[in-house]
């Protein structure tokens, strides 16, 4: 099946700093999503982005499908941005359903 | 509108017991997924329903695990003869269909003692 790799595994920032999280995937995708998992375990949808660029406030994401990677940008980070960020992808050649394969996540800590 | 809901939020059971976990998807979503997340890892796929039928159950770890979706809406994940290794957070997600954005519920934390 598809492989999804995220980097870095851990990231520590000072409040106000910018950061870039990377997601590499091993196959053509029909679904790529970025999630933020809050301290209570809820997966919050950030972006649905199998290709192209999207922006939502201080967050933006870019997926270059032909080169099989996606980037999540966080600008002017805040302490509330802390948590685990997951990238998840589904391969075009999956026979059914678009099951998501998750990366190992990036643990982000934003210090005041 | 209402998101995906899961009950119970927490379940503690003894080794060998039977448990049922419920998922109520977003209204109108025909696709429903179950995932399992162990501590410190990303969620892993278990089973996918399109309508009432299990279209892909290749992620179920063994035959102690079974899931149903009899009316194409609510789904129940059933685990027989629970083992301590089954302890995890069980997540449900739903979407409009193949390739569409998936939305996750808050999860059920299962602890097998």
PDB file of C-alpha atoms in Angstrom:
ATOM      1  CA  UNK A   1       0.000   0.000   0.000  1.00  0.00           C
ATOM      2  CA  UNK A   2       0.857   3.684  -0.043  1.00  0.00           C
ATOM      3  CA  UNK A   3       3.594   4.920   2.287  1.00  0.00           C
ATOM      4  CA  UNK A   4       3.262   8.288   4.039  1.00  0.00           C
ATOM      5  CA  UNK A   5       6.235   9.918   5.740  1.00  0.00           C
ATOM      6  CA  UNK A   6       6.180  13.123   7.757  1.00  0.00           C
ATOM      7  CA  UNK A   7       8.981  15.381   8.859  1.00  0.00           C
ATOM      8  CA  UNK A   8      10.150  16.599  11.234  1.00  0.00           C
ATOM      9  CA  UNK A   9       8.856  14.244  13.938  1.00  0.00           C
ATOM     10  CA  UNK A  10       9.186  16.973  16.580  1.00  0.00           C
ATOM     11  CA  UNK A  11       9.255  20.753  16.306  1.00  0.00           C
ATOM     12  CA  UNK A  12       9.632  23.337  19.061  1.00  0.00           C
ATOM     13  CA  UNK A  13       8.938  26.994  18.287  1.00  0.00           C
ATOM     14  CA  UNK A  14       8.670  30.302  20.039  1.00  0.00           C
ATOM     15  CA  UNK A  15       5.329  32.040  19.733  1.00  0.00           C
ATOM     16  CA  UNK A  16       5.243  34.157  16.589  1.00  0.00           C
ATOM     17  CA  UNK A  17       7.601  31.975  14.570  1.00  0.00           C
ATOM     18  CA  UNK A  18       6.750  30.384  11.215  1.00  0.00           C
ATOM     19  CA  UNK A  19       7.092  26.692  10.394  1.00  0.00           C
ATOM     20  CA  UNK A  20       6.820  24.209   7.544  1.00  0.00           C
ATOM     21  CA  UNK A  21       5.748  20.596   7.948  1.00  0.00           C
ATOM     22  CA  UNK A  22       6.381  18.115   5.155  1.00  0.00           C
ATOM     23  CA  UNK A  23       4.541  14.999   3.989  1.00  0.00           C
ATOM     24  CA  UNK A  24       5.971  12.634   1.358  1.00  0.00           C
ATOM     25  CA  UNK A  25       3.822   9.927  -0.192  1.00  0.00           C
ATOM     26  CA  UNK A  26       4.766   6.997  -2.373  1.00  0.00           C
ATOM     27  CA  UNK A  27       1.924   6.814  -4.912  1.00  0.00           C
ATOM     28  CA  UNK A  28      -0.586   8.878  -6.877  1.00  0.00           C
ATOM     29  CA  UNK A  29      -3.327  10.085  -4.543  1.00  0.00           C
ATOM     30  CA  UNK A  30      -7.015  10.883  -4.824  1.00  0.00           C
ATOM     31  CA  UNK A  31      -7.226  12.185  -1.270  1.00  0.00           C
ATOM     32  CA  UNK A  32      -4.721  13.993   0.890  1.00  0.00           C
ATOM     33  CA  UNK A  33      -5.721  15.568   4.181  1.00  0.00           C
ATOM     34  CA  UNK A  34      -3.963  17.457   6.962  1.00  0.00           C
ATOM     35  CA  UNK A  35      -5.282  17.133  10.504  1.00  0.00           C
ATOM     36  CA  UNK A  36      -4.505  18.669  13.879  1.00  0.00           C
ATOM     37  CA  UNK A  37      -5.086  16.314  16.795  1.00  0.00           C
ATOM     38  CA  UNK A  38      -6.023  18.312  19.861  1.00  0.00           C
ATOM     39  CA  UNK A  39      -5.104  17.325  23.444  1.00  0.00           C
ATOM     40  CA  UNK A  40      -8.431  15.476  23.794  1.00  0.00           C
ATOM     41  CA  UNK A  41      -7.649  13.305  20.777  1.00  0.00           C
ATOM     42  CA  UNK A  42     -10.080  14.878  18.314  1.00  0.00           C
ATOM     43  CA  UNK A  43      -8.828  15.013  14.740  1.00  0.00           C
ATOM     44  CA  UNK A  44      -9.551  18.487  13.399  1.00  0.00           C
ATOM     45  CA  UNK A  45      -9.698  18.824   9.606  1.00  0.00           C
ATOM     46  CA  UNK A  46      -7.270  21.460   8.374  1.00  0.00           C
ATOM     47  CA  UNK A  47      -7.099  20.888   4.627  1.00  0.00           C
ATOM     48  CA  UNK A  48      -8.412  18.512   1.987  1.00  0.00           C
ATOM     49  CA  UNK A  49      -5.754  19.014  -0.670  1.00  0.00           C
ATOM     50  CA  UNK A  50      -4.977  16.208  -3.166  1.00  0.00           C
ATOM     51  CA  UNK A  51      -3.408  18.899  -5.354  1.00  0.00           C
ATOM     52  CA  UNK A  52      -2.880  22.657  -5.478  1.00  0.00           C
ATOM     53  CA  UNK A  53      -2.680  25.321  -2.807  1.00  0.00           C
ATOM     54  CA  UNK A  54      -5.152  26.430  -0.153  1.00  0.00           C
ATOM     55  CA  UNK A  55      -5.072  28.989   2.626  1.00  0.00           C
ATOM     56  CA  UNK A  56      -7.101  29.335   5.802  1.00  0.00           C
ATOM     57  CA  UNK A  57      -6.060  32.191   8.039  1.00  0.00           C
ATOM     58  CA  UNK A  58      -2.532  31.634   9.345  1.00  0.00           C
ATOM     59  CA  UNK A  59      -2.386  28.169   7.813  1.00  0.00           C
ATOM     60  CA  UNK A  60      -1.779  27.237   4.215  1.00  0.00           C
ATOM     61  CA  UNK A  61      -0.991  24.014   2.383  1.00  0.00           C
ATOM     62  CA  UNK A  62       0.463  23.017  -0.965  1.00  0.00           C
ATOM     63  CA  UNK A  63       0.416  19.605  -2.596  1.00  0.00           C
ATOM     64  CA  UNK A  64       2.642  18.908  -5.603  1.00  0.00           C
ATOM     65  CA  UNK A  65       1.062  15.681  -6.759  1.00  0.00           C
ATOM     66  CA  UNK A  66       3.546  15.035  -9.565  1.00  0.00           C
ATOM     67  CA  UNK A  67       6.417  15.113  -7.077  1.00  0.00           C
ATOM     68  CA  UNK A  68       4.452  13.306  -4.350  1.00  0.00           C
ATOM     69  CA  UNK A  69       4.745  15.716  -1.470  1.00  0.00           C
ATOM     70  CA  UNK A  70       2.639  18.150   0.512  1.00  0.00           C
ATOM     71  CA  UNK A  71       3.631  21.045   2.768  1.00  0.00           C
ATOM     72  CA  UNK A  72       1.736  22.623   5.643  1.00  0.00           C
ATOM     73  CA  UNK A  73       2.733  26.178   6.544  1.00  0.00           C
ATOM     74  CA  UNK A  74       1.964  27.725   9.916  1.00  0.00           C
ATOM     75  CA  UNK A  75       2.653  31.429  10.217  1.00  0.00           C
ATOM     76  CA  UNK A  76       2.811  33.550  13.375  1.00  0.00           C
ATOM     77  CA  UNK A  77       2.434  30.456  15.537  1.00  0.00           C
ATOM     78  CA  UNK A  78       0.416  30.583  18.753  1.00  0.00           C
ATOM     79  CA  UNK A  79       0.508  28.357  21.827  1.00  0.00           C
ATOM     80  CA  UNK A  80      -2.879  26.968  20.797  1.00  0.00           C
ATOM     81  CA  UNK A  81      -1.246  25.546  17.650  1.00  0.00           C
ATOM     82  CA  UNK A  82       0.543  22.978  19.817  1.00  0.00           C
ATOM     83  CA  UNK A  83      -0.353  19.355  19.246  1.00  0.00           C
ATOM     84  CA  UNK A  84       0.181  16.610  16.706  1.00  0.00           C
ATOM     85  CA  UNK A  85      -0.236  17.294  13.003  1.00  0.00           C
ATOM     86  CA  UNK A  86      -1.061  14.348  10.768  1.00  0.00           C
ATOM     87  CA  UNK A  87      -0.904  13.972   7.039  1.00  0.00           C
ATOM     88  CA  UNK A  88      -3.049  11.190   5.556  1.00  0.00           C
ATOM     89  CA  UNK A  89      -3.370  10.011   1.969  1.00  0.00           C
ATOM     90  CA  UNK A  90      -5.333   7.586  -0.128  1.00  0.00           C
ATOM     91  CA  UNK A  91      -3.915   6.021  -3.287  1.00  0.00           C
ATOM     92  CA  UNK A  92      -5.717   6.285  -6.630  1.00  0.00           C
ATOM     93  CA  UNK A  93      -5.157   2.594  -7.231  1.00  0.00           C
ATOM     94  CA  UNK A  94      -6.924   1.512  -4.030  1.00  0.00           C
ATOM     95  CA  UNK A  95      -9.614  -0.896  -5.149  1.00  0.00           C
ATOM     96  CA  UNK A  96     -12.248   0.631  -2.928  1.00  0.00           C
ATOM     97  CA  UNK A  97     -13.125   3.345  -0.542  1.00  0.00           C
ATOM     98  CA  UNK A  98     -10.132   5.650  -0.329  1.00  0.00           C
ATOM     99  CA  UNK A  99      -8.915   4.317   2.987  1.00  0.00           C
ATOM    100  CA  UNK A 100      -6.557   6.857   4.499  1.00  0.00           C
ATOM    101  CA  UNK A 101      -2.999   5.925   5.404  1.00  0.00           C
ATOM    102  CA  UNK A 102      -1.596   8.215   8.084  1.00  0.00           C
ATOM    103  CA  UNK A 103       1.943   9.365   8.649  1.00  0.00           C
ATOM    104  CA  UNK A 104       3.540   9.166  12.089  1.00  0.00           C
ATOM    105  CA  UNK A 105       2.741  12.813  12.762  1.00  0.00           C
ATOM    106  CA  UNK A 106       4.686  15.929  13.736  1.00  0.00           C
ATOM    107  CA  UNK A 107       4.549  16.884  17.419  1.00  0.00           C
ATOM    108  CA  UNK A 108       4.508  20.696  17.498  1.00  0.00           C
ATOM    109  CA  UNK A 109       5.186  22.615  20.695  1.00  0.00           C
ATOM    110  CA  UNK A 110       4.798  26.390  20.685  1.00  0.00           C
ATOM    111  CA  UNK A 111       6.273  28.090  23.734  1.00  0.00           C
ATOM    112  CA  UNK A 112       5.079  31.515  24.962  1.00  0.00           C
TER     113      UNK A 112
ATOM    114  CA  UNK B   1     -24.583  20.709  11.258  1.00  0.00           C
ATOM    115  CA  UNK B   2     -23.853  17.784  13.580  1.00  0.00           C
ATOM    116  CA  UNK B   3     -20.561  15.999  13.181  1.00  0.00           C
ATOM    117  CA  UNK B   4     -19.702  12.337  13.568  1.00  0.00           C
ATOM    118  CA  UNK B   5     -20.634  11.049  17.013  1.00  0.00           C
ATOM    119  CA  UNK B   6     -19.332   7.988  18.833  1.00  0.00           C
ATOM    120  CA  UNK B   7     -20.481   6.222  21.962  1.00  0.00           C
ATOM    121  CA  UNK B   8     -19.341   5.458  24.534  1.00  0.00           C
ATOM    122  CA  UNK B   9     -16.485   7.937  24.855  1.00  0.00           C
ATOM    123  CA  UNK B  10     -14.701   5.573  27.216  1.00  0.00           C
ATOM    124  CA  UNK B  11     -15.086   1.845  27.779  1.00  0.00           C
ATOM    125  CA  UNK B  12     -13.254  -0.255  30.337  1.00  0.00           C
ATOM    126  CA  UNK B  13     -13.738  -3.996  30.074  1.00  0.00           C
ATOM    127  CA  UNK B  14     -12.143  -7.144  31.379  1.00  0.00           C
ATOM    128  CA  UNK B  15     -10.089  -9.462  29.228  1.00  0.00           C
ATOM    129  CA  UNK B  16     -12.322 -11.975  27.480  1.00  0.00           C
ATOM    130  CA  UNK B  17     -15.462  -9.818  27.464  1.00  0.00           C
ATOM    131  CA  UNK B  18     -17.477  -8.685  24.440  1.00  0.00           C
ATOM    132  CA  UNK B  19     -17.794  -4.985  23.554  1.00  0.00           C
ATOM    133  CA  UNK B  20     -19.754  -2.914  21.060  1.00  0.00           C
ATOM    134  CA  UNK B  21     -18.727   0.551  19.879  1.00  0.00           C
ATOM    135  CA  UNK B  22     -21.203   2.773  18.052  1.00  0.00           C
ATOM    136  CA  UNK B  23     -20.693   5.365  15.326  1.00  0.00           C
ATOM    137  CA  UNK B  24     -23.286   7.829  14.036  1.00  0.00           C
ATOM    138  CA  UNK B  25     -22.020   9.438  10.797  1.00  0.00           C
ATOM    139  CA  UNK B  26     -22.791  12.831   9.315  1.00  0.00           C
ATOM    140  CA  UNK B  27     -26.232  12.819   7.717  1.00  0.00           C
ATOM    141  CA  UNK B  28     -26.039  12.122   3.996  1.00  0.00           C
ATOM    142  CA  UNK B  29     -22.587  10.535   4.097  1.00  0.00           C
ATOM    143  CA  UNK B  30     -22.694   7.148   2.397  1.00  0.00           C
ATOM    144  CA  UNK B  31     -19.122   6.119   3.216  1.00  0.00           C
ATOM    145  CA  UNK B  32     -18.154   5.132   6.755  1.00  0.00           C
ATOM    146  CA  UNK B  33     -14.727   4.106   8.039  1.00  0.00           C
ATOM    147  CA  UNK B  34     -13.349   2.643  11.258  1.00  0.00           C
ATOM    148  CA  UNK B  35      -9.754   3.293  12.316  1.00  0.00           C
ATOM    149  CA  UNK B  36      -7.764   2.392  15.432  1.00  0.00           C
ATOM    150  CA  UNK B  37      -5.129   4.582  17.057  1.00  0.00           C
ATOM    151  CA  UNK B  38      -2.560   3.285  19.520  1.00  0.00           C
ATOM    152  CA  UNK B  39      -0.624   5.610  21.777  1.00  0.00           C
ATOM    153  CA  UNK B  40       1.962   7.665  19.923  1.00  0.00           C
ATOM    154  CA  UNK B  41       0.943   6.457  16.480  1.00  0.00           C
ATOM    155  CA  UNK B  42      -1.248   7.590  13.629  1.00  0.00           C
ATOM    156  CA  UNK B  43      -4.661   6.011  13.100  1.00  0.00           C
ATOM    157  CA  UNK B  44      -4.758   2.710  11.184  1.00  0.00           C
ATOM    158  CA  UNK B  45      -7.573   1.613   8.888  1.00  0.00           C
ATOM    159  CA  UNK B  46      -9.857  -1.217   9.974  1.00  0.00           C
ATOM    160  CA  UNK B  47     -12.936  -1.376   7.725  1.00  0.00           C
ATOM    161  CA  UNK B  48     -14.875   0.666   5.154  1.00  0.00           C
ATOM    162  CA  UNK B  49     -18.613   0.642   4.412  1.00  0.00           C
ATOM    163  CA  UNK B  50     -20.287   2.007   1.302  1.00  0.00           C
ATOM    164  CA  UNK B  51     -23.962   2.010   2.191  1.00  0.00           C
ATOM    165  CA  UNK B  52     -24.854  -1.139   4.097  1.00  0.00           C
ATOM    166  CA  UNK B  53     -22.073  -3.363   2.809  1.00  0.00           C
ATOM    167  CA  UNK B  54     -18.514  -3.745   4.040  1.00  0.00           C
ATOM    168  CA  UNK B  55     -16.593  -2.900   0.875  1.00  0.00           C
ATOM    169  CA  UNK B  56     -13.150  -3.376   2.429  1.00  0.00           C
ATOM    170  CA  UNK B  57     -12.501  -5.178   5.722  1.00  0.00           C
ATOM    171  CA  UNK B  58      -8.848  -5.899   5.059  1.00  0.00           C
ATOM    172  CA  UNK B  59      -7.698  -3.874   8.068  1.00  0.00           C
ATOM    173  CA  UNK B  60      -9.512  -5.955  10.685  1.00  0.00           C
ATOM    174  CA  UNK B  61      -6.745  -7.630  12.711  1.00  0.00           C
ATOM    175  CA  UNK B  62      -8.479 -11.003  13.202  1.00  0.00           C
ATOM    176  CA  UNK B  63     -11.876 -12.688  13.300  1.00  0.00           C
ATOM    177  CA  UNK B  64     -12.644 -11.381  16.783  1.00  0.00           C
ATOM    178  CA  UNK B  65     -13.438  -8.066  15.143  1.00  0.00           C
ATOM    179  CA  UNK B  66     -16.660  -7.527  13.212  1.00  0.00           C
ATOM    180  CA  UNK B  67     -18.650  -4.479  12.121  1.00  0.00           C
ATOM    181  CA  UNK B  68     -22.135  -3.886  10.771  1.00  0.00           C
ATOM    182  CA  UNK B  69     -24.095  -1.038   9.229  1.00  0.00           C
ATOM    183  CA  UNK B  70     -27.546  -2.567   8.699  1.00  0.00           C
ATOM    184  CA  UNK B  71     -29.443   0.513   7.506  1.00  0.00           C
ATOM    185  CA  UNK B  72     -26.617   2.404   5.858  1.00  0.00           C
ATOM    186  CA  UNK B  73     -26.272   4.954   8.625  1.00  0.00           C
ATOM    187  CA  UNK B  74     -25.230   3.978  12.172  1.00  0.00           C
ATOM    188  CA  UNK B  75     -22.428   1.432  12.437  1.00  0.00           C
ATOM    189  CA  UNK B  76     -21.397  -0.843  15.281  1.00  0.00           C
ATOM    190  CA  UNK B  77     -17.909  -2.273  15.736  1.00  0.00           C
ATOM    191  CA  UNK B  78     -18.004  -5.506  17.725  1.00  0.00           C
ATOM    192  CA  UNK B  79     -15.045  -7.103  19.458  1.00  0.00           C
ATOM    193  CA  UNK B  80     -15.307 -10.602  20.919  1.00  0.00           C
ATOM    194  CA  UNK B  81     -13.074 -12.124  23.595  1.00  0.00           C
ATOM    195  CA  UNK B  82     -11.217  -8.859  24.117  1.00  0.00           C
ATOM    196  CA  UNK B  83      -7.475  -8.932  24.742  1.00  0.00           C
ATOM    197  CA  UNK B  84      -5.241  -6.349  26.435  1.00  0.00           C
ATOM    198  CA  UNK B  85      -3.682  -5.613  23.041  1.00  0.00           C
ATOM    199  CA  UNK B  86      -7.067  -4.354  21.821  1.00  0.00           C
ATOM    200  CA  UNK B  87      -6.697  -1.314  24.093  1.00  0.00           C
ATOM    201  CA  UNK B  88      -6.650   1.755  21.863  1.00  0.00           C
ATOM    202  CA  UNK B  89      -8.770   4.657  20.664  1.00  0.00           C
ATOM    203  CA  UNK B  90     -11.277   3.538  18.038  1.00  0.00           C
ATOM    204  CA  UNK B  91     -12.118   6.290  15.555  1.00  0.00           C
ATOM    205  CA  UNK B  92     -14.976   6.488  13.107  1.00  0.00           C
ATOM    206  CA  UNK B  93     -15.027   8.712  10.018  1.00  0.00           C
ATOM    207  CA  UNK B  94     -17.558   9.419   7.305  1.00  0.00           C
ATOM    208  CA  UNK B  95     -17.529  11.014   3.870  1.00  0.00           C
ATOM    209  CA  UNK B  96     -19.730  11.548   0.801  1.00  0.00           C
ATOM    210  CA  UNK B  97     -17.905   8.789  -1.020  1.00  0.00           C
ATOM    211  CA  UNK B  98     -14.686   7.573  -2.542  1.00  0.00           C
ATOM    212  CA  UNK B  99     -11.973  10.211  -2.577  1.00  0.00           C
ATOM    213  CA  UNK B 100     -14.037  12.719  -0.619  1.00  0.00           C
ATOM    214  CA  UNK B 101     -12.932  14.479   2.538  1.00  0.00           C
ATOM    215  CA  UNK B 102     -13.266  12.334   5.641  1.00  0.00           C
ATOM    216  CA  UNK B 103     -14.531  13.727   8.937  1.00  0.00           C
ATOM    217  CA  UNK B 104     -13.686  12.018  12.201  1.00  0.00           C
ATOM    218  CA  UNK B 105     -15.608  11.481  15.385  1.00  0.00           C
ATOM    219  CA  UNK B 106     -14.147  12.038  18.865  1.00  0.00           C
ATOM    220  CA  UNK B 107     -13.305   8.359  19.286  1.00  0.00           C
ATOM    221  CA  UNK B 108     -13.973   5.670  21.866  1.00  0.00           C
ATOM    222  CA  UNK B 109     -11.107   4.937  24.245  1.00  0.00           C
ATOM    223  CA  UNK B 110     -11.167   1.194  24.940  1.00  0.00           C
ATOM    224  CA  UNK B 111      -9.204  -0.171  27.869  1.00  0.00           C
ATOM    225  CA  UNK B 112      -9.009  -3.916  28.396  1.00  0.00           C
ATOM    226  CA  UNK B 113      -7.854  -4.870  31.894  1.00  0.00           C
TER     227      UNK B 113
END
